[in-house]
PDB file of C-alpha atoms and ligand atoms in Angstrom:
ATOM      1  CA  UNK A 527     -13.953   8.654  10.230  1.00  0.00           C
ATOM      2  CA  UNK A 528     -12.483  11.573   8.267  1.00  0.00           C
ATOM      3  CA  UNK A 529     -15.806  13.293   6.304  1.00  0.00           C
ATOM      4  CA  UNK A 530     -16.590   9.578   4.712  1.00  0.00           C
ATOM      5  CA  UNK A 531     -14.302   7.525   4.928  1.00  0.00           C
ATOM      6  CA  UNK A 532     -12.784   5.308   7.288  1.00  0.00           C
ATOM      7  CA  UNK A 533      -9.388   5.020   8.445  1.00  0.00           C
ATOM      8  CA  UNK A 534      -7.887   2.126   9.968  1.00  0.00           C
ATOM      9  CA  UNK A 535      -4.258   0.687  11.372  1.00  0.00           C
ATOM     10  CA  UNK A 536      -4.490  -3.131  12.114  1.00  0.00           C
ATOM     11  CA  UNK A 537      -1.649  -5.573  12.919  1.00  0.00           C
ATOM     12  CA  UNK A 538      -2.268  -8.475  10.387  1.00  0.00           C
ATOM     13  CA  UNK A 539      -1.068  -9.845   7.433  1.00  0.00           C
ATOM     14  CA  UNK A 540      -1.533  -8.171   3.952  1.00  0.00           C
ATOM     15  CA  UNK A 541      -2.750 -11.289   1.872  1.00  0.00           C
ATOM     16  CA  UNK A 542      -5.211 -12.056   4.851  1.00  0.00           C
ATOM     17  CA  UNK A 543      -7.649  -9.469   3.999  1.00  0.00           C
ATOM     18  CA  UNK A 544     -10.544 -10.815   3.319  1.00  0.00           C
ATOM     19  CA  UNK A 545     -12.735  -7.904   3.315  1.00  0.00           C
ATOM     20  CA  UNK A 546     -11.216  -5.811   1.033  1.00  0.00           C
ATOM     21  CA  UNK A 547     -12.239  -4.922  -2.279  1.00  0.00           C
ATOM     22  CA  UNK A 548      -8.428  -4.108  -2.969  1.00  0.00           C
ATOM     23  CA  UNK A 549      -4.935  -4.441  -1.476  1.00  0.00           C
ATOM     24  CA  UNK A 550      -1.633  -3.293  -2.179  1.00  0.00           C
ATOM     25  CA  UNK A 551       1.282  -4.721  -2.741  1.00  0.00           C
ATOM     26  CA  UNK A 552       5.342  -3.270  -2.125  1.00  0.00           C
ATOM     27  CA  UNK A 553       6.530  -3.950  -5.851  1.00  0.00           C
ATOM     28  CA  UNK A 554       9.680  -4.164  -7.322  1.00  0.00           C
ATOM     29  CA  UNK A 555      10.049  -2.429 -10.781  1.00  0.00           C
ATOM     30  CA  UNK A 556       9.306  -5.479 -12.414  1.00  0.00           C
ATOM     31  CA  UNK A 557       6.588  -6.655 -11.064  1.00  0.00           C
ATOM     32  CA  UNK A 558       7.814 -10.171 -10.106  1.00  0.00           C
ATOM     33  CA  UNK A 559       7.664 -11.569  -6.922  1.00  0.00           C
ATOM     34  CA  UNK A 560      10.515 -10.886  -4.478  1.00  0.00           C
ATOM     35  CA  UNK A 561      10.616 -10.727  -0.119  1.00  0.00           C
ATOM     36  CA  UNK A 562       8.115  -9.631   1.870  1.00  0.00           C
ATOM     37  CA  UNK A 563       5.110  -8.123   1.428  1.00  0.00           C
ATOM     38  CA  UNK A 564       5.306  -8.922  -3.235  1.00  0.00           C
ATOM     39  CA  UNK A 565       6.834 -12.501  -2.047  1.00  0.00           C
ATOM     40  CA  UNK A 566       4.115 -13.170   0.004  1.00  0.00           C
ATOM     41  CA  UNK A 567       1.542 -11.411  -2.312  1.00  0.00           C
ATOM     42  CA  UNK A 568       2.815 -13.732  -5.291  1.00  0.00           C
ATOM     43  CA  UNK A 569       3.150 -16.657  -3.068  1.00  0.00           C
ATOM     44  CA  UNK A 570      -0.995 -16.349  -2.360  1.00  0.00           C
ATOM     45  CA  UNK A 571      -1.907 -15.023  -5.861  1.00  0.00           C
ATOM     46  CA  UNK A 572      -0.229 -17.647  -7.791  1.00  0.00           C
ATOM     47  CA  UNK A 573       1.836 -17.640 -11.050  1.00  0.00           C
ATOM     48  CA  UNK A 574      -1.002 -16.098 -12.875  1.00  0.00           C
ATOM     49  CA  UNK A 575       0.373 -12.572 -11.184  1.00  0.00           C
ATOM     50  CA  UNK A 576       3.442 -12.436 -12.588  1.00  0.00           C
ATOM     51  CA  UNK A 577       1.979 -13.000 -16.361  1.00  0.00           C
ATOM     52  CA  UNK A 578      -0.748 -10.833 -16.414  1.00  0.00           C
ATOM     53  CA  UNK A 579       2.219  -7.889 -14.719  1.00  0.00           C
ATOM     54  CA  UNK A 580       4.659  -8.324 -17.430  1.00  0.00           C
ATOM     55  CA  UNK A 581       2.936  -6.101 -19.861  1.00  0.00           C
ATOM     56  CA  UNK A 582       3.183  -3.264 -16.838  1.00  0.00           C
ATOM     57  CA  UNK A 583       6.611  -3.828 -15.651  1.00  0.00           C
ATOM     58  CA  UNK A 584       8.834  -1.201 -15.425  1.00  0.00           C
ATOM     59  CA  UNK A 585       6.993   0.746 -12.988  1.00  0.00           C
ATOM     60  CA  UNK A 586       9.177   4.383 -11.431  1.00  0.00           C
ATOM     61  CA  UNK A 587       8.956   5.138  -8.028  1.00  0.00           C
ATOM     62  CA  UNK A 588       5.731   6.722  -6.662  1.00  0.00           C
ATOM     63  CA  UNK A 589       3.657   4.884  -9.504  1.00  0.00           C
ATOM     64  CA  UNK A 590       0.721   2.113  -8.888  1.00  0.00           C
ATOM     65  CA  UNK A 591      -0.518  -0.383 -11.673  1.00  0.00           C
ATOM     66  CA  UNK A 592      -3.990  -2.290 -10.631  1.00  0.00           C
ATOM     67  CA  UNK A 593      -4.111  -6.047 -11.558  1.00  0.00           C
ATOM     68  CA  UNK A 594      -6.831  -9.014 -11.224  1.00  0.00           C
ATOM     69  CA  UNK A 595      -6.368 -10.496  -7.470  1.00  0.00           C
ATOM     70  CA  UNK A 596      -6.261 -13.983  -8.942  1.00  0.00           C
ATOM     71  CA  UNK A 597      -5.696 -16.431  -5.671  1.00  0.00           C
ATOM     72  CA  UNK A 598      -5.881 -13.712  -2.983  1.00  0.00           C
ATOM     73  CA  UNK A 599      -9.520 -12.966  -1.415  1.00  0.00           C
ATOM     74  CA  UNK A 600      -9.865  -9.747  -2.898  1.00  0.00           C
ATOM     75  CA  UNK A 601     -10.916  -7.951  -6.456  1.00  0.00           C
ATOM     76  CA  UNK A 602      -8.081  -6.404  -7.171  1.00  0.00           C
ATOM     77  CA  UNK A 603      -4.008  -6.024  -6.158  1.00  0.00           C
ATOM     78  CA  UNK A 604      -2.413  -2.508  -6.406  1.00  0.00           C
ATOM     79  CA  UNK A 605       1.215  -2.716  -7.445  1.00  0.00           C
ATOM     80  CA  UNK A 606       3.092   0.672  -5.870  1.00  0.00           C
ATOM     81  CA  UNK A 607       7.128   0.699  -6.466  1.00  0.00           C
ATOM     82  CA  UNK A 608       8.118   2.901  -3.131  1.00  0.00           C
ATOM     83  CA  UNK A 609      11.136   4.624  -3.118  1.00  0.00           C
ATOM     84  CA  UNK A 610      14.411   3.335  -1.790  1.00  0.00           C
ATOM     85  CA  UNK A 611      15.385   5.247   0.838  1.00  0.00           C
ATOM     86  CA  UNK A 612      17.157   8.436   0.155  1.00  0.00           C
ATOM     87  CA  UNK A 613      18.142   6.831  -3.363  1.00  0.00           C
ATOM     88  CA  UNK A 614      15.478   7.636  -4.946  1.00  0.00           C
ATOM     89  CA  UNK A 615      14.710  11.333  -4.447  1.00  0.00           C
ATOM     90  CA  UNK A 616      13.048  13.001  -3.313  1.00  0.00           C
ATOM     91  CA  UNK A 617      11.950  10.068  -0.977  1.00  0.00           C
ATOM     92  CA  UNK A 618       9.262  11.722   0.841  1.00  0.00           C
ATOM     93  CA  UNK A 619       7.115  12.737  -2.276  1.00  0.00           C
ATOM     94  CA  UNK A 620       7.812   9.328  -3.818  1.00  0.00           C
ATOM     95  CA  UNK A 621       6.141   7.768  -1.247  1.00  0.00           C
ATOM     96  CA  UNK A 622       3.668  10.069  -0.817  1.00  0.00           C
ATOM     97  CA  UNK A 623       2.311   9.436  -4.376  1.00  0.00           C
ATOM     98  CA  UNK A 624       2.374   5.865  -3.948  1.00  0.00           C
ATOM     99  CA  UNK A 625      -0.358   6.429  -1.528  1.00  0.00           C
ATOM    100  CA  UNK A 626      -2.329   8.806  -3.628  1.00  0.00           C
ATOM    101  CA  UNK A 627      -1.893   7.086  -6.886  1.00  0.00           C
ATOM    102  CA  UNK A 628      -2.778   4.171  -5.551  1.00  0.00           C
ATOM    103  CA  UNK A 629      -6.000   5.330  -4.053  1.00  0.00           C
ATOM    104  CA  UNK A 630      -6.911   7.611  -6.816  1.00  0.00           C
ATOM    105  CA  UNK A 631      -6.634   4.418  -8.895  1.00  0.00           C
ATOM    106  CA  UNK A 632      -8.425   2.108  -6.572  1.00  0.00           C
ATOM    107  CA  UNK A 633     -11.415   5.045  -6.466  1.00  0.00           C
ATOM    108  CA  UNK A 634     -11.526   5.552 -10.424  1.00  0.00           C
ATOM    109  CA  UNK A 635     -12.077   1.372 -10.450  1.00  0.00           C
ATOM    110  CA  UNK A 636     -14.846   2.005  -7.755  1.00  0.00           C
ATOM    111  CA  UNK A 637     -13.176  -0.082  -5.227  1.00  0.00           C
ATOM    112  CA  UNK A 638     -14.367   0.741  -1.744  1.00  0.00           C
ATOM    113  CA  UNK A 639     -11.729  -0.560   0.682  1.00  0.00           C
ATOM    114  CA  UNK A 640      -8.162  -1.101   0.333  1.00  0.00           C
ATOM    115  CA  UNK A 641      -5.350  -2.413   2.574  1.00  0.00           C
ATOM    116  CA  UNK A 642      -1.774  -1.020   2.430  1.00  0.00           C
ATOM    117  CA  UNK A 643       1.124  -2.742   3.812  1.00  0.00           C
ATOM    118  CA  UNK A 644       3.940   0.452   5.190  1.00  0.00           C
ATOM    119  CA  UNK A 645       5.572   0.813   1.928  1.00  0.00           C
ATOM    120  CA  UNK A 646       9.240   0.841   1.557  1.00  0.00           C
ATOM    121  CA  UNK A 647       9.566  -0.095   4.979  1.00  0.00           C
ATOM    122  CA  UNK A 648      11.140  -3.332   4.835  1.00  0.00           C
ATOM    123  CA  UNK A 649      13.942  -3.663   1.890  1.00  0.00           C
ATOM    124  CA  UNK A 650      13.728  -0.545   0.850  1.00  0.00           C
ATOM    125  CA  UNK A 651      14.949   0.998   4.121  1.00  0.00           C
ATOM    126  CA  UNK A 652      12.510   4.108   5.106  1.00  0.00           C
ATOM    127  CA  UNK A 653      12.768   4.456   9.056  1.00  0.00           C
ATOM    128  CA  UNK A 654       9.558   3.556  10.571  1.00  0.00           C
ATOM    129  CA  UNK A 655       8.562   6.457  12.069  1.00  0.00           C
ATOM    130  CA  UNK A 656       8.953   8.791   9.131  1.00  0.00           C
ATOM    131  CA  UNK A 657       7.311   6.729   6.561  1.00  0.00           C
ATOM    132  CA  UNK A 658       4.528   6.617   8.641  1.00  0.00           C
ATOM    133  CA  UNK A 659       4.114  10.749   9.371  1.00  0.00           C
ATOM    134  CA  UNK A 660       4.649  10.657   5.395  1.00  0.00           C
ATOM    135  CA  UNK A 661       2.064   8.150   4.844  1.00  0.00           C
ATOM    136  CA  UNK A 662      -0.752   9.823   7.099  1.00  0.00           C
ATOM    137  CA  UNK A 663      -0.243  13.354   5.354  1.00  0.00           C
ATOM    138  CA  UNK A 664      -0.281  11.841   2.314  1.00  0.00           C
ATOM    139  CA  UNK A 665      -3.590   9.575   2.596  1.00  0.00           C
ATOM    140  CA  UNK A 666      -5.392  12.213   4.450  1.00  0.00           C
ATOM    141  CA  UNK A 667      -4.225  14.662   1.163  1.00  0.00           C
ATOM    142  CA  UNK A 668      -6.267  12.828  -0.820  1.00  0.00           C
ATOM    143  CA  UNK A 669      -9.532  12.169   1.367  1.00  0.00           C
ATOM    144  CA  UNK A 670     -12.083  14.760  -0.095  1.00  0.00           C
ATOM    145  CA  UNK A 671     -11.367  13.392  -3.721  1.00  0.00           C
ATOM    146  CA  UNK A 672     -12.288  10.253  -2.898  1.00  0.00           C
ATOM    147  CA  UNK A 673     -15.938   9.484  -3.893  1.00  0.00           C
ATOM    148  CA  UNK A 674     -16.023   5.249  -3.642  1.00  0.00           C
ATOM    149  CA  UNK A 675     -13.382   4.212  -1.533  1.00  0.00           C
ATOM    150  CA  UNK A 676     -15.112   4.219   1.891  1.00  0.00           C
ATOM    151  CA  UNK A 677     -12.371   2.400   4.158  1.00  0.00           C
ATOM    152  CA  UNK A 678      -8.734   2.818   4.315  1.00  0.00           C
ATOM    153  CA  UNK A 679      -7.202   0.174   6.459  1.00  0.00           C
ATOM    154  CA  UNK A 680      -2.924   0.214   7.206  1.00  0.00           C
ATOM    155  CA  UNK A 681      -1.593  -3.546   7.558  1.00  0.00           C
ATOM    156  CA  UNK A 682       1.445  -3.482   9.778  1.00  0.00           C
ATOM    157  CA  UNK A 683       2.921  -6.580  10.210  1.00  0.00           C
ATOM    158  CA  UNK A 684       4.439  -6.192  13.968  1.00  0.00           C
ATOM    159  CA  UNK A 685       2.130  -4.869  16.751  1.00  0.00           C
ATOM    160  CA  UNK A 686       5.498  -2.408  17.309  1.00  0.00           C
ATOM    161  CA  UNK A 687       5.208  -0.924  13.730  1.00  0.00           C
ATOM    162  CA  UNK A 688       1.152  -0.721  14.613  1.00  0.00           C
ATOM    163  CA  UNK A 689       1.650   1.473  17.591  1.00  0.00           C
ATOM    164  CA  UNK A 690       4.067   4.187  15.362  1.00  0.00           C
ATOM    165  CA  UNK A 691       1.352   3.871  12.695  1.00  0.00           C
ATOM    166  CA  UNK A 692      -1.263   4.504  15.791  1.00  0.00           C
ATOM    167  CA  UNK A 693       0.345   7.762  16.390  1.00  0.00           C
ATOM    168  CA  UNK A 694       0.807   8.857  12.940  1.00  0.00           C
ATOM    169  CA  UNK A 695      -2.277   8.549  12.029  1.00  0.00           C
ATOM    170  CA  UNK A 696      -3.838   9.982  15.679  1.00  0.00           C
ATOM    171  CA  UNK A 697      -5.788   7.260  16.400  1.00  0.00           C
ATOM    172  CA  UNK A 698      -5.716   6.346  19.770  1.00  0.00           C
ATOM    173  CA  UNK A 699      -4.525   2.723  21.292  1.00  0.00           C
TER     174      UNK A 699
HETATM  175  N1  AR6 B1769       1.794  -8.287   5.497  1.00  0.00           N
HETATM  176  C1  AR6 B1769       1.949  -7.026   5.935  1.00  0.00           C
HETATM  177  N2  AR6 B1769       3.160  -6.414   6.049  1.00  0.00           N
HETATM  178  C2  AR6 B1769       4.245  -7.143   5.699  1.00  0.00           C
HETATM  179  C3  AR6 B1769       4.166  -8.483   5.214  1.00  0.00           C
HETATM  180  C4  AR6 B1769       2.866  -9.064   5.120  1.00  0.00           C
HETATM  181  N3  AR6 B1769       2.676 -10.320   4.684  1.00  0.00           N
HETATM  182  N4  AR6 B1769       5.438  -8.927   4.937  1.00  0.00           N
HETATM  183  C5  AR6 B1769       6.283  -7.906   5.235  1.00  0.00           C
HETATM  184  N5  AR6 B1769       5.570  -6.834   5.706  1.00  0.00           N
HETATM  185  P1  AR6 B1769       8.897  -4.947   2.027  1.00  0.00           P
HETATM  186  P2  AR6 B1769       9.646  -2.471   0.578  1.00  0.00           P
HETATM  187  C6  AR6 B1769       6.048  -5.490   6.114  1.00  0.00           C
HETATM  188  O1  AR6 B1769      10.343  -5.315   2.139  1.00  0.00           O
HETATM  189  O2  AR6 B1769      10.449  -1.944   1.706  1.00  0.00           O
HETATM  190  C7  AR6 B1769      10.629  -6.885  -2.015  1.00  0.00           C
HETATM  191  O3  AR6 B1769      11.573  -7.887  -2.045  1.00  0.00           O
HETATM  192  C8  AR6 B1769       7.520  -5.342   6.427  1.00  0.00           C
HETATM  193  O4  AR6 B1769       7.747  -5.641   7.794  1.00  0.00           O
HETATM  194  O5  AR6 B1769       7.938  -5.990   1.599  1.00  0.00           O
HETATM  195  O6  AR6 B1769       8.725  -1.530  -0.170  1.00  0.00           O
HETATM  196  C9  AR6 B1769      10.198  -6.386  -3.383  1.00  0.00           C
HETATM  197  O7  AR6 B1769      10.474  -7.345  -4.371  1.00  0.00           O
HETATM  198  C10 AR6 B1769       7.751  -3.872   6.127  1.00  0.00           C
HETATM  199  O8  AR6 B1769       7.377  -3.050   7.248  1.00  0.00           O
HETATM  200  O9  AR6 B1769       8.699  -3.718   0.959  1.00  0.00           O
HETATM  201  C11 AR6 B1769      10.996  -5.112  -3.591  1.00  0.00           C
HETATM  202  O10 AR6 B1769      12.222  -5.342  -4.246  1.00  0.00           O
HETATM  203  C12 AR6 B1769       6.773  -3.541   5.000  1.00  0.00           C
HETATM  204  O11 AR6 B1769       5.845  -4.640   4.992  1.00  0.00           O
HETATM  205  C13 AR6 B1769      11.281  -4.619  -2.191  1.00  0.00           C
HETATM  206  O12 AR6 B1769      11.185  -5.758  -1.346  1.00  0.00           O
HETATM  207  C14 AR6 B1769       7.395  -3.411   3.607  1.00  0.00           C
HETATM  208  O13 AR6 B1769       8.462  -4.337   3.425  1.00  0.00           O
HETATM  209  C15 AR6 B1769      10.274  -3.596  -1.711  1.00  0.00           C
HETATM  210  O14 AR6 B1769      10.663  -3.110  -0.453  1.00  0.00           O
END
């Protein structure tokens, strides 16, 4: 716990969480589906996704758009564009507002848990271990404006990735 809400880093699969009032997806600019984490968050959704994006799309890097959850268990999907690493610059406070946009967003919709996958980790290149020190500064930032969103959980896919999240965030094994 961190004043009220709840922290967590699970190893699981994004589009698995049923619990959640919101998760987040790894966009591309355009909002379509792609690999990982949108592939498999488009893949669950369905084709409704992708039409009720298009009047989003482009997103920058650093911003999240909130959508209907359509065939996933949840309310709502969170579309964050991360950076690519060291392309788009600076990389750190890209992905820093990803996480803070993104939970700003989900509290102004009175959401009260969301899931993040480690943005910009896959594709988009950012080494493991500093995407997560970024990530943890940046969601902790944001804690005391947070009046809805009660539980934070981090969805890393491999139980490796968990443990550097683990750390990160100073939660022990
Ligand atoms: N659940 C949780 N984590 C996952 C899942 C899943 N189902 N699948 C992958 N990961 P990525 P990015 C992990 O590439 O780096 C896409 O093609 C994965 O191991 O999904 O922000 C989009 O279209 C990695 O640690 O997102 C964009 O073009 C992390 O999620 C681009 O990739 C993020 O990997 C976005 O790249």
């Amino acid at each position: 716990m961190e004043g009220n809400v709840k922290l967590e880093c699970i190893q699981g699969d994004i589009t698995r969480q049923d619990d959640l009032d919101a998760v987040v997806n790894a966009a591309n600019a355009e909002l379509r589906t792609g690999g990982g984490v949108a592939g498999a968050i488009h893949r669950a959704a369905g084709p409704k996704l992708e039409k009720a994006c298009r009047p989003m799309a482009p997103i920058k890097p650093g911003e999240a758009v909130i959508s209907p959850a359509f065939g996933l268990p949840n309310k709502k999907i969170i579309h964050c564009l991360g950076p690519v690493y060291n392309i788009d610059k600076p990389s750190d406070e890209l992905l820093a507002r990803c996480y803070q946009n993104a939970l700003r967003l989900a509290d102004e919709k009175k959401l009260a848990s969301v899931g993040f996958p480690a943005i910009s980790t896959g594709a988009f290149g950012y080494p493991l271990e500093e995407a997560a020190e970024v990530t943890a500064d940046a969601i902790h930032s944001v804690l005391s404006d947070l009046a809805n969103v009660m539980l934070i959980r981090m969805v890393l896919f491999s139980d490796s990735d968990l443990q550097v999240f683990r750390r990160a965030f100073r939660l022990g094994r």
